[in-house]
PDB file of C-alpha atoms in Angstrom:
ATOM      1  CA  MET A 772     -18.303 -96.356  25.933  1.00 64.00           C
ATOM      2  CA  PRO A 773     -20.260 -93.383  27.689  1.00 75.00           C
ATOM      3  CA  GLU A 774     -23.278 -94.635  29.050  1.00 81.00           C
ATOM      4  CA  LEU A 775     -26.437 -93.051  29.986  1.00 88.00           C
ATOM      5  CA  PRO A 776     -25.205 -90.293  32.671  1.00 85.00           C
ATOM      6  CA  GLU A 777     -22.209 -89.562  30.643  1.00 83.00           C
ATOM      7  CA  VAL A 778     -24.318 -88.566  27.599  1.00 86.00           C
ATOM      8  CA  GLU A 779     -26.801 -86.707  29.764  1.00 87.00           C
ATOM      9  CA  THR A 780     -24.181 -84.957  31.753  1.00 84.00           C
ATOM     10  CA  VAL A 781     -22.902 -83.762  28.127  1.00 85.00           C
ATOM     11  CA  ARG A 782     -26.464 -82.960  26.848  1.00 89.00           C
ATOM     12  CA  ARG A 783     -26.708 -80.503  29.886  1.00 86.00           C
ATOM     13  CA  GLY A 784     -23.572 -78.991  29.619  1.00 85.00           C
ATOM     14  CA  LEU A 785     -24.067 -78.246  25.657  1.00 89.00           C
ATOM     15  CA  GLN A 786     -27.691 -77.053  26.345  1.00 90.00           C
ATOM     16  CA  PRO A 787     -26.796 -73.381  27.042  1.00 90.00           C
ATOM     17  CA  ALA A 788     -24.338 -73.029  24.075  1.00 91.00           C
ATOM     18  CA  MET A 789     -26.639 -74.749  21.904  1.00 94.00           C
ATOM     19  CA  GLU A 790     -30.547 -74.373  22.591  1.00 96.00           C
ATOM     20  CA  GLY A 791     -32.139 -71.466  21.089  1.00 97.00           C
ATOM     21  CA  SER A 792     -29.060 -70.624  19.143  1.00 98.00           C
ATOM     22  CA  LYS A 793     -28.335 -70.524  15.265  1.00 98.00           C
ATOM     23  CA  ILE A 794     -25.376 -72.502  13.724  1.00 98.00           C
ATOM     24  CA  LEU A 795     -23.758 -69.770  12.021  1.00 98.00           C
ATOM     25  CA  LYS A 796     -21.212 -72.194  10.464  1.00 98.00           C
ATOM     26  CA  ALA A 797     -20.583 -75.789  10.618  1.00 98.00           C
ATOM     27  CA  GLU A 798     -17.149 -77.401   9.955  1.00 98.00           C
ATOM     28  CA  ALA A 799     -16.630 -81.014   9.074  1.00 97.00           C
ATOM     29  CA  ARG A 800     -12.776 -81.353   8.954  1.00 96.00           C
ATOM     30  CA  ARG A 801     -12.630 -84.642   7.620  1.00 96.00           C
ATOM     31  CA  LYS A 802     -15.046 -86.774   5.284  1.00 96.00           C
ATOM     32  CA  ASP A 803     -15.963 -89.563   8.058  1.00 96.00           C
ATOM     33  CA  LEU A 804     -16.093 -90.619  11.631  1.00 96.00           C
ATOM     34  CA  ARG A 805     -17.005 -93.888  12.269  1.00 95.00           C
ATOM     35  CA  PHE A 806     -19.356 -93.390   9.278  1.00 96.00           C
ATOM     36  CA  ALA A 807     -19.005 -91.231   6.242  1.00 97.00           C
ATOM     37  CA  PHE A 808     -20.755 -87.822   6.835  1.00 98.00           C
ATOM     38  CA  GLN A 809     -23.617 -87.177   4.541  1.00 97.00           C
ATOM     39  CA  LYS A 810     -22.870 -85.266   1.366  1.00 97.00           C
ATOM     40  CA  ASP A 811     -25.262 -82.295   2.479  1.00 97.00           C
ATOM     41  CA  PHE A 812     -24.214 -82.447   6.123  1.00 98.00           C
ATOM     42  CA  VAL A 813     -22.848 -78.825   6.420  1.00 98.00           C
ATOM     43  CA  ALA A 814     -25.654 -77.418   4.287  1.00 98.00           C
ATOM     44  CA  ARG A 815     -28.531 -78.910   6.175  1.00 98.00           C
ATOM     45  CA  LEU A 816     -27.028 -77.547   9.396  1.00 98.00           C
ATOM     46  CA  GLU A 817     -25.983 -73.876   8.709  1.00 98.00           C
ATOM     47  CA  GLY A 818     -28.478 -71.163   9.403  1.00 98.00           C
ATOM     48  CA  GLN A 819     -30.525 -73.527  11.439  1.00 98.00           C
ATOM     49  CA  THR A 820     -31.480 -72.670  14.891  1.00 98.00           C
ATOM     50  CA  VAL A 821     -31.350 -75.416  17.615  1.00 98.00           C
ATOM     51  CA  THR A 822     -34.759 -75.680  18.758  1.00 98.00           C
ATOM     52  CA  GLY A 823     -34.103 -78.272  21.493  1.00 98.00           C
ATOM     53  CA  LEU A 824     -31.457 -80.602  22.687  1.00 97.00           C
ATOM     54  CA  GLY A 825     -32.504 -83.941  24.011  1.00 96.00           C
ATOM     55  CA  ARG A 826     -31.201 -87.534  24.568  1.00 95.00           C
ATOM     56  CA  ARG A 827     -32.255 -91.084  23.402  1.00 96.00           C
ATOM     57  CA  ALA A 828     -30.509 -93.685  25.268  1.00 95.00           C
ATOM     58  CA  LYS A 829     -26.815 -93.149  24.413  1.00 92.00           C
ATOM     59  CA  TYR A 830     -27.831 -90.384  21.701  1.00 96.00           C
ATOM     60  CA  LEU A 831     -27.893 -86.671  21.990  1.00 95.00           C
ATOM     61  CA  LEU A 832     -30.606 -85.278  19.582  1.00 98.00           C
ATOM     62  CA  ALA A 833     -30.688 -81.793  18.456  1.00 98.00           C
ATOM     63  CA  ASP A 834     -33.888 -80.605  16.877  1.00 98.00           C
ATOM     64  CA  LEU A 835     -33.469 -77.921  14.057  1.00 98.00           C
ATOM     65  CA  ALA A 836     -35.965 -75.374  12.944  1.00 98.00           C
ATOM     66  CA  SER A 837     -35.899 -77.117   9.620  1.00 98.00           C
ATOM     67  CA  GLY A 838     -37.742 -80.069  10.559  1.00 98.00           C
ATOM     68  CA  ASP A 839     -34.380 -82.145  10.662  1.00 98.00           C
ATOM     69  CA  VAL A 840     -32.860 -83.871  13.903  1.00 98.00           C
ATOM     70  CA  LEU A 841     -28.918 -83.926  14.461  1.00 98.00           C
ATOM     71  CA  LEU A 842     -28.240 -87.485  15.800  1.00 98.00           C
ATOM     72  CA  MET A 843     -24.840 -87.619  17.779  1.00 96.00           C
ATOM     73  CA  HIS A 844     -22.883 -90.405  19.085  1.00 94.00           C
ATOM     74  CA  LEU A 845     -19.741 -89.994  21.371  1.00 89.00           C
ATOM     75  CA  GLY A 846     -18.420 -93.502  20.358  1.00 88.00           C
ATOM     76  CA  MET A 847     -15.597 -94.530  22.624  1.00 81.00           C
ATOM     77  CA  SER A 848     -13.514 -91.498  22.902  1.00 80.00           C
ATOM     78  CA  GLY A 849     -15.513 -88.674  21.487  1.00 83.00           C
ATOM     79  CA  SER A 850     -15.967 -85.719  23.821  1.00 84.00           C
ATOM     80  CA  PHE A 851     -17.495 -82.273  23.257  1.00 87.00           C
ATOM     81  CA  ARG A 852     -16.146 -78.900  24.695  1.00 86.00           C
ATOM     82  CA  VAL A 853     -17.702 -75.345  24.452  1.00 89.00           C
ATOM     83  CA  VAL A 854     -15.269 -72.587  23.479  1.00 90.00           C
ATOM     84  CA  LYS A 855     -16.152 -68.955  23.946  1.00 86.00           C
ATOM     85  CA  GLY A 856     -13.563 -66.471  22.540  1.00 75.00           C
ATOM     86  CA  LYS A 857     -10.167 -67.194  23.955  1.00 65.00           C
ATOM     87  CA  GLU A 858     -11.571 -68.872  26.937  1.00 65.00           C
ATOM     88  CA  GLU A 859     -12.693 -72.428  27.824  1.00 67.00           C
ATOM     89  CA  ASN A 860     -14.551 -73.561  31.148  1.00 51.00           C
ATOM     90  CA  ALA A 861     -11.791 -74.427  33.847  1.00 28.00           C
ATOM     91  CA  PRO A 862     -11.308 -77.541  35.211  1.00 26.00           C
ATOM     92  CA  GLY A 863     -12.968 -78.302  38.612  1.00 26.00           C
ATOM     93  CA  LYS A 864     -11.056 -78.886  41.823  1.00 29.00           C
ATOM     94  CA  PHE A 865     -11.419 -82.631  41.822  1.00 26.00           C
ATOM     95  CA  HIS A 866     -10.153 -83.338  38.275  1.00 28.00           C
ATOM     96  CA  HIS A 867      -7.262 -82.251  35.843  1.00 33.00           C
ATOM     97  CA  PRO A 868      -7.688 -80.787  32.243  1.00 40.00           C
ATOM     98  CA  ARG A 869      -8.481 -83.035  29.065  1.00 45.00           C
ATOM     99  CA  GLY A 870      -5.252 -83.360  26.633  1.00 42.00           C
ATOM    100  CA  GLU A 871      -4.302 -80.318  24.250  1.00 52.00           C
ATOM    101  CA  ASP A 872      -4.113 -82.410  21.145  1.00 69.00           C
ATOM    102  CA  ARG A 873      -6.346 -80.459  18.749  1.00 82.00           C
ATOM    103  CA  ALA A 874      -5.640 -82.605  15.580  1.00 90.00           C
ATOM    104  CA  HIS A 875      -8.736 -84.519  16.713  1.00 90.00           C
ATOM    105  CA  ASP A 876     -11.087 -81.774  16.577  1.00 93.00           C
ATOM    106  CA  HIS A 877     -13.088 -82.959  13.799  1.00 95.00           C
ATOM    107  CA  VAL A 878     -16.453 -81.027  13.804  1.00 96.00           C
ATOM    108  CA  VAL A 879     -17.190 -77.653  14.917  1.00 96.00           C
ATOM    109  CA  PHE A 880     -20.456 -75.915  15.414  1.00 96.00           C
ATOM    110  CA  HIS A 881     -20.000 -71.984  15.395  1.00 97.00           C
ATOM    111  CA  MET A 882     -23.136 -70.723  17.371  1.00 96.00           C
ATOM    112  CA  SER A 883     -24.865 -67.458  17.247  1.00 97.00           C
ATOM    113  CA  SER A 884     -24.545 -67.546  21.139  1.00 92.00           C
ATOM    114  CA  GLY A 885     -20.734 -66.931  20.560  1.00 93.00           C
ATOM    115  CA  ALA A 886     -19.721 -70.090  21.483  1.00 92.00           C
ATOM    116  CA  ALA A 887     -17.772 -72.773  19.354  1.00 92.00           C
ATOM    117  CA  VAL A 888     -18.809 -76.281  20.111  1.00 92.00           C
ATOM    118  CA  VAL A 889     -16.000 -78.862  19.198  1.00 90.00           C
ATOM    119  CA  PHE A 890     -16.301 -82.370  18.723  1.00 91.00           C
ATOM    120  CA  ASN A 891     -12.994 -83.986  19.578  1.00 88.00           C
ATOM    121  CA  ASP A 892     -12.670 -87.723  18.876  1.00 89.00           C
ATOM    122  CA  PRO A 893      -9.000 -89.607  18.740  1.00 88.00           C
ATOM    123  CA  ARG A 894     -10.358 -92.922  18.080  1.00 87.00           C
ATOM    124  CA  ARG A 895     -13.442 -91.638  15.381  1.00 91.00           C
ATOM    125  CA  PHE A 896     -15.852 -94.358  16.767  1.00 91.00           C
ATOM    126  CA  GLY A 897     -18.426 -91.492  17.216  1.00 93.00           C
ATOM    127  CA  TYR A 898     -20.770 -90.353  14.416  1.00 96.00           C
ATOM    128  CA  MET A 899     -23.244 -87.933  13.404  1.00 98.00           C
ATOM    129  CA  LYS A 900     -26.290 -88.177  10.984  1.00 98.00           C
ATOM    130  CA  ILE A 901     -29.108 -85.796  10.366  1.00 98.00           C
ATOM    131  CA  ILE A 902     -32.376 -87.131  10.085  1.00 98.00           C
ATOM    132  CA  ALA A 903     -36.075 -85.665   9.151  1.00 97.00           C
ATOM    133  CA  ARG A 904     -38.221 -85.782  12.423  1.00 97.00           C
ATOM    134  CA  LYS A 905     -40.830 -87.291  10.735  1.00 96.00           C
ATOM    135  CA  ASP A 906     -38.305 -90.363   9.954  1.00 96.00           C
ATOM    136  CA  LEU A 907     -37.091 -90.351  13.334  1.00 95.00           C
ATOM    137  CA  ASP A 908     -39.111 -93.670  14.311  1.00 92.00           C
ATOM    138  CA  ASP A 909     -37.916 -95.631  11.359  1.00 95.00           C
ATOM    139  CA  GLU A 910     -34.398 -94.798  11.862  1.00 96.00           C
ATOM    140  CA  PRO A 911     -32.543 -97.968  12.223  1.00 94.00           C
ATOM    141  CA  LEU A 912     -30.098 -96.332  14.704  1.00 93.00           C
ATOM    142  CA  LEU A 913     -33.184 -96.004  16.985  1.00 95.00           C
ATOM    143  CA  ARG A 914     -35.558 -98.204  16.166  1.00 93.00           C
ATOM    144  CA  GLY A 915     -36.237-101.124  18.716  1.00 92.00           C
ATOM    145  CA  LEU A 916     -34.904 -99.218  21.550  1.00 96.00           C
ATOM    146  CA  GLY A 917     -36.203-100.102  24.852  1.00 96.00           C
ATOM    147  CA  PRO A 918     -37.824 -97.511  27.168  1.00 97.00           C
ATOM    148  CA  GLU A 919     -35.880 -94.970  29.111  1.00 97.00           C
ATOM    149  CA  PRO A 920     -34.685 -96.209  32.458  1.00 96.00           C
ATOM    150  CA  LEU A 921     -35.717 -92.637  33.915  1.00 94.00           C
ATOM    151  CA  GLY A 922     -38.670 -92.260  32.030  1.00 94.00           C
ATOM    152  CA  ASN A 923     -42.189 -92.763  33.301  1.00 93.00           C
ATOM    153  CA  GLU A 924     -43.264 -95.837  31.494  1.00 94.00           C
ATOM    154  CA  PHE A 925     -40.098 -97.790  32.999  1.00 97.00           C
ATOM    155  CA  ASP A 926     -41.397 -99.247  35.872  1.00 97.00           C
ATOM    156  CA  ALA A 927     -41.346-103.241  37.907  1.00 97.00           C
ATOM    157  CA  ALA A 928     -44.296-104.306  35.837  1.00 97.00           C
ATOM    158  CA  LEU A 929     -42.622-103.172  32.237  1.00 97.00           C
ATOM    159  CA  LEU A 930     -39.229-104.974  33.265  1.00 97.00           C
ATOM    160  CA  ALA A 931     -40.821-108.010  34.411  1.00 97.00           C
ATOM    161  CA  GLN A 932     -42.644-108.351  31.408  1.00 95.00           C
ATOM    162  CA  SER A 933     -39.765-107.727  29.041  1.00 96.00           C
ATOM    163  CA  CYS A 934     -37.869-110.613  30.825  1.00 96.00           C
ATOM    164  CA  ALA A 935     -40.788-113.084  31.634  1.00 95.00           C
ATOM    165  CA  ASN A 936     -39.549-115.545  28.853  1.00 90.00           C
ATOM    166  CA  LYS A 937     -35.607-114.830  28.614  1.00 94.00           C
ATOM    167  CA  LYS A 938     -33.309-117.679  29.050  1.00 95.00           C
ATOM    168  CA  THR A 939     -30.518-115.234  29.550  1.00 97.00           C
ATOM    169  CA  SER A 940     -28.851-114.038  32.788  1.00 98.00           C
ATOM    170  CA  LEU A 941     -30.177-110.969  34.355  1.00 97.00           C
ATOM    171  CA  LYS A 942     -26.903-108.824  33.462  1.00 97.00           C
ATOM    172  CA  THR A 943     -27.384-109.833  29.864  1.00 97.00           C
ATOM    173  CA  ALA A 944     -31.027-108.905  29.749  1.00 97.00           C
ATOM    174  CA  LEU A 945     -30.233-105.514  31.056  1.00 97.00           C
ATOM    175  CA  LEU A 946     -27.666-104.792  28.732  1.00 96.00           C
ATOM    176  CA  ASP A 947     -29.867-105.394  25.845  1.00 96.00           C
ATOM    177  CA  GLN A 948     -30.772-102.070  24.705  1.00 95.00           C
ATOM    178  CA  ARG A 949     -34.244-103.698  23.588  1.00 95.00           C
ATOM    179  CA  VAL A 950     -35.213-104.097  27.258  1.00 97.00           C
ATOM    180  CA  VAL A 951     -34.115-100.824  28.690  1.00 97.00           C
ATOM    181  CA  ALA A 952     -32.067 -98.193  26.872  1.00 96.00           C
ATOM    182  CA  GLY A 953     -28.842 -96.712  27.819  1.00 92.00           C
ATOM    183  CA  LEU A 954     -27.616 -99.168  30.321  1.00 93.00           C
ATOM    184  CA  GLY A 955     -24.022 -99.946  29.901  1.00 89.00           C
ATOM    185  CA  ASN A 956     -21.627-102.472  31.719  1.00 91.00           C
ATOM    186  CA  ILE A 957     -20.618 -99.752  34.468  1.00 89.00           C
ATOM    187  CA  TYR A 958     -24.484 -99.038  35.613  1.00 90.00           C
ATOM    188  CA  VAL A 959     -25.776-102.522  35.430  1.00 95.00           C
ATOM    189  CA  CYS A 960     -22.981-104.133  37.640  1.00 95.00           C
ATOM    190  CA  GLU A 961     -23.865-101.139  40.115  1.00 95.00           C
ATOM    191  CA  ALA A 962     -27.304-101.289  40.255  1.00 97.00           C
ATOM    192  CA  LEU A 963     -27.419-105.195  40.573  1.00 98.00           C
ATOM    193  CA  PHE A 964     -25.433-104.763  43.488  1.00 97.00           C
ATOM    194  CA  ARG A 965     -27.474-102.060  45.191  1.00 96.00           C
ATOM    195  CA  ALA A 966     -30.468-104.494  44.612  1.00 98.00           C
ATOM    196  CA  HIS A 967     -28.441-107.523  46.002  1.00 98.00           C
ATOM    197  CA  LEU A 968     -29.169-109.675  42.853  1.00 98.00           C
ATOM    198  CA  SER A 969     -26.631-111.959  41.419  1.00 98.00           C
ATOM    199  CA  PRO A 970     -25.721-110.956  37.753  1.00 98.00           C
ATOM    200  CA  ARG A 971     -25.710-114.817  37.019  1.00 98.00           C
ATOM    201  CA  ARG A 972     -29.750-114.830  38.024  1.00 97.00           C
ATOM    202  CA  LEU A 973     -31.937-115.681  35.258  1.00 97.00           C
ATOM    203  CA  ALA A 974     -33.888-112.750  33.913  1.00 98.00           C
ATOM    204  CA  ALA A 975     -37.190-114.575  33.990  1.00 97.00           C
ATOM    205  CA  THR A 976     -36.917-114.646  37.675  1.00 97.00           C
ATOM    206  CA  LEU A 977     -38.153-110.925  37.807  1.00 97.00           C
ATOM    207  CA  ALA A 978     -41.627-112.144  36.793  1.00 96.00           C
ATOM    208  CA  THR A 979     -43.979-114.780  38.209  1.00 95.00           C
ATOM    209  CA  LYS A 980     -44.248-117.883  35.929  1.00 90.00           C
ATOM    210  CA  LYS A 981     -47.863-118.018  35.711  1.00 87.00           C
ATOM    211  CA  THR A 982     -48.906-114.082  35.293  1.00 89.00           C
ATOM    212  CA  ALA A 983     -45.767-112.681  34.666  1.00 89.00           C
ATOM    213  CA  GLU A 984     -46.328-109.991  37.337  1.00 95.00           C
ATOM    214  CA  PRO A 985     -43.324-108.387  38.745  1.00 96.00           C
ATOM    215  CA  THR A 986     -41.573-109.981  41.744  1.00 96.00           C
ATOM    216  CA  ASP A 987     -40.143-108.208  44.646  1.00 96.00           C
ATOM    217  CA  HIS A 988     -36.745-108.531  42.675  1.00 97.00           C
ATOM    218  CA  ALA A 989     -37.942-106.618  39.865  1.00 98.00           C
ATOM    219  CA  GLN A 990     -38.973-103.845  42.153  1.00 97.00           C
ATOM    220  CA  ARG A 991     -35.782-103.678  44.010  1.00 97.00           C
ATOM    221  CA  LEU A 992     -33.802-103.501  40.512  1.00 98.00           C
ATOM    222  CA  VAL A 993     -36.107-100.485  39.235  1.00 98.00           C
ATOM    223  CA  ASN A 994     -35.433 -98.670  42.183  1.00 97.00           C
ATOM    224  CA  ALA A 995     -31.642 -99.289  42.368  1.00 97.00           C
ATOM    225  CA  ILE A 996     -31.332 -98.377  38.719  1.00 97.00           C
ATOM    226  CA  HIS A 997     -33.332 -94.963  39.253  1.00 96.00           C
ATOM    227  CA  THR A 998     -30.783 -94.578  42.267  1.00 93.00           C
ATOM    228  CA  VAL A 999     -27.571 -95.194  40.462  1.00 92.00           C
ATOM    229  CA  LEU A1000     -28.234 -93.339  37.501  1.00 92.00           C
ATOM    230  CA  ASN A1001     -29.527 -90.072  39.246  1.00 90.00           C
ATOM    231  CA  GLN A1002     -26.437 -90.236  41.537  1.00 87.00           C
ATOM    232  CA  ALA A1003     -24.197 -90.663  38.578  1.00 84.00           C
ATOM    233  CA  ILE A1004     -25.933 -87.735  36.510  1.00 84.00           C
ATOM    234  CA  LYS A1005     -25.471 -85.657  39.569  1.00 80.00           C
ATOM    235  CA  ALA A1006     -21.636 -86.388  39.902  1.00 73.00           C
ATOM    236  CA  GLY A1007     -21.143 -85.520  36.083  1.00 62.00           C
ATOM    237  CA  GLY A1008     -20.977 -89.400  35.141  1.00 48.00           C
ATOM    238  CA  SER A1009     -18.114 -91.601  35.500  1.00 43.00           C
ATOM    239  CA  SER A1010     -14.721 -91.181  34.097  1.00 39.00           C
ATOM    240  CA  ILE A1011     -12.653 -94.511  33.368  1.00 38.00           C
ATOM    241  CA  SER A1012     -10.698 -93.510  30.501  1.00 38.00           C
ATOM    242  CA  ASP A1013     -12.039 -90.949  27.992  1.00 39.00           C
ATOM    243  CA  HIS A1014     -15.317 -89.464  29.426  1.00 37.00           C
ATOM    244  CA  ARG A1015     -15.360 -85.604  29.836  1.00 39.00           C
ATOM    245  CA  LEU A1016     -17.571 -82.908  30.766  1.00 40.00           C
ATOM    246  CA  THR A1017     -18.009 -80.322  28.060  1.00 41.00           C
ATOM    247  CA  SER A1018     -15.992 -77.803  30.644  1.00 41.00           C
ATOM    248  CA  GLY A1019     -12.856 -80.543  30.290  1.00 39.00           C
ATOM    249  CA  GLU A1020     -13.683 -81.919  33.634  1.00 39.00           C
ATOM    250  CA  LEU A1021     -13.575 -85.640  34.470  1.00 35.00           C
ATOM    251  CA  GLY A1022     -16.866 -86.748  36.186  1.00 37.00           C
ATOM    252  CA  TYR A1023     -16.309 -88.278  39.409  1.00 36.00           C
ATOM    253  CA  PHE A1024     -19.038 -91.007  40.170  1.00 44.00           C
ATOM    254  CA  GLN A1025     -16.049 -93.530  39.965  1.00 47.00           C
ATOM    255  CA  HIS A1026     -15.110 -92.521  43.348  1.00 47.00           C
ATOM    256  CA  SER A1027     -18.689 -93.754  44.378  1.00 68.00           C
ATOM    257  CA  PHE A1028     -18.590 -97.198  42.896  1.00 83.00           C
ATOM    258  CA  ARG A1029     -19.386 -99.949  45.049  1.00 89.00           C
ATOM    259  CA  VAL A1030     -18.550-102.881  43.347  1.00 93.00           C
ATOM    260  CA  TYR A1031     -17.239-101.948  39.879  1.00 90.00           C
ATOM    261  CA  ASP A1032     -13.256-102.280  39.385  1.00 86.00           C
ATOM    262  CA  ARG A1033     -13.099-103.166  43.111  1.00 91.00           C
ATOM    263  CA  GLU A1034     -12.227-106.677  42.642  1.00 94.00           C
ATOM    264  CA  GLY A1035     -10.509-108.154  45.710  1.00 97.00           C
ATOM    265  CA  GLU A1036     -11.975-105.534  48.400  1.00 95.00           C
ATOM    266  CA  THR A1037     -14.441-105.934  51.156  1.00 97.00           C
ATOM    267  CA  CYS A1038     -18.004-105.869  50.184  1.00 97.00           C
ATOM    268  CA  GLN A1039     -19.456-102.440  51.145  1.00 93.00           C
ATOM    269  CA  THR A1040     -22.764-103.778  52.402  1.00 95.00           C
ATOM    270  CA  ALA A1041     -23.179-103.481  56.091  1.00 92.00           C
ATOM    271  CA  SER A1042     -22.329-106.586  57.862  1.00 92.00           C
ATOM    272  CA  CYS A1043     -21.746-108.741  54.751  1.00 97.00           C
ATOM    273  CA  GLY A1044     -18.020-109.433  55.214  1.00 95.00           C
ATOM    274  CA  GLY A1045     -17.964-110.811  51.385  1.00 98.00           C
ATOM    275  CA  ILE A1046     -15.241-109.760  48.924  1.00 98.00           C
ATOM    276  CA  VAL A1047     -15.850-108.470  45.574  1.00 97.00           C
ATOM    277  CA  ARG A1048     -15.138-110.846  42.661  1.00 98.00           C
ATOM    278  CA  ARG A1049     -14.711-110.322  39.069  1.00 96.00           C
ATOM    279  CA  PHE A1050     -15.708-112.866  36.172  1.00 96.00           C
ATOM    280  CA  VAL A1051     -16.135-112.508  32.406  1.00 95.00           C
ATOM    281  CA  GLN A1052     -19.847-112.511  31.199  1.00 94.00           C
ATOM    282  CA  ASN A1053     -20.632-112.526  27.560  1.00 89.00           C
ATOM    283  CA  GLY A1054     -16.911-110.630  26.859  1.00 90.00           C
ATOM    284  CA  ARG A1055     -17.478-108.094  29.431  1.00 90.00           C
ATOM    285  CA  SER A1056     -15.939-107.689  33.150  1.00 92.00           C
ATOM    286  CA  THR A1057     -18.812-108.466  35.666  1.00 96.00           C
ATOM    287  CA  PHE A1058     -18.018-107.325  39.471  1.00 95.00           C
ATOM    288  CA  TRP A1059     -20.204-108.664  42.211  1.00 98.00           C
ATOM    289  CA  CYS A1060     -20.317-109.835  46.005  1.00 98.00           C
ATOM    290  CA  PRO A1061     -20.983-113.799  45.769  1.00 97.00           C
ATOM    291  CA  LYS A1062     -22.349-113.557  49.266  1.00 98.00           C
ATOM    292  CA  CYS A1063     -24.827-110.707  49.282  1.00 97.00           C
ATOM    293  CA  GLN A1064     -25.944-110.972  45.627  1.00 98.00           C
ATOM    294  CA  LYS A1065     -28.407-113.757  45.227  1.00 97.00           C
TER     295      LYS A1065
END
């Protein structure tokens, strides 16, 4: 499933075509994706100007002039592309074009910018929902989400406080969207490696026992999370299977993985000499170096 960097990359790709532009026509070519479309889904979109395009965790949020917000989730295989006339953005030199099967083009927004924004989703695990802006804080899909890892409020003190009384592993805590929003398996593995912290370490060790003050481990981890997310966004995200940029290109941060999917390879930490191992943790593959991650 796309993680924060992939969703942020898609947001930036859609912004020029959607932000400040009116939805002249909206097409929902089936009754549902993961969930059924609202009965007034098309009616609440058509004629509305997209005043802003944001992101919350792994969700895209399109603010409409009406006061509604279009919430969009890519699911496992969802992707957007921007078509203008008969032309689509050409793939970059690093990657190959996406598939040509248009049978899975389920939602199309025809914008006054002259672009058609197309949502393609073969597995149909993505979804879209229109929510009144005033009700956004009470929306079940968003309620309870933790801080944005690249937001100003996310720091070592906040992370330590969130983990102070947890009896779970550090990796499990970081995947908990109530602790920090938007992180997934890939970037948690990468951040823990860069911070030289074991995924098996107890989450509570990020805070001192008596005062719940952040330890040095907490500061190292926050720094690593910032670094890996910013690098991934700059690279256009990671393309493991289905993620595509809106231009049809693949992201290429996967070429910068230091530990994820590198089982059996020599650790990239200077002078470590350890071997990257894989084990299953809460049903997900965890990649780490037992020698330098403690």
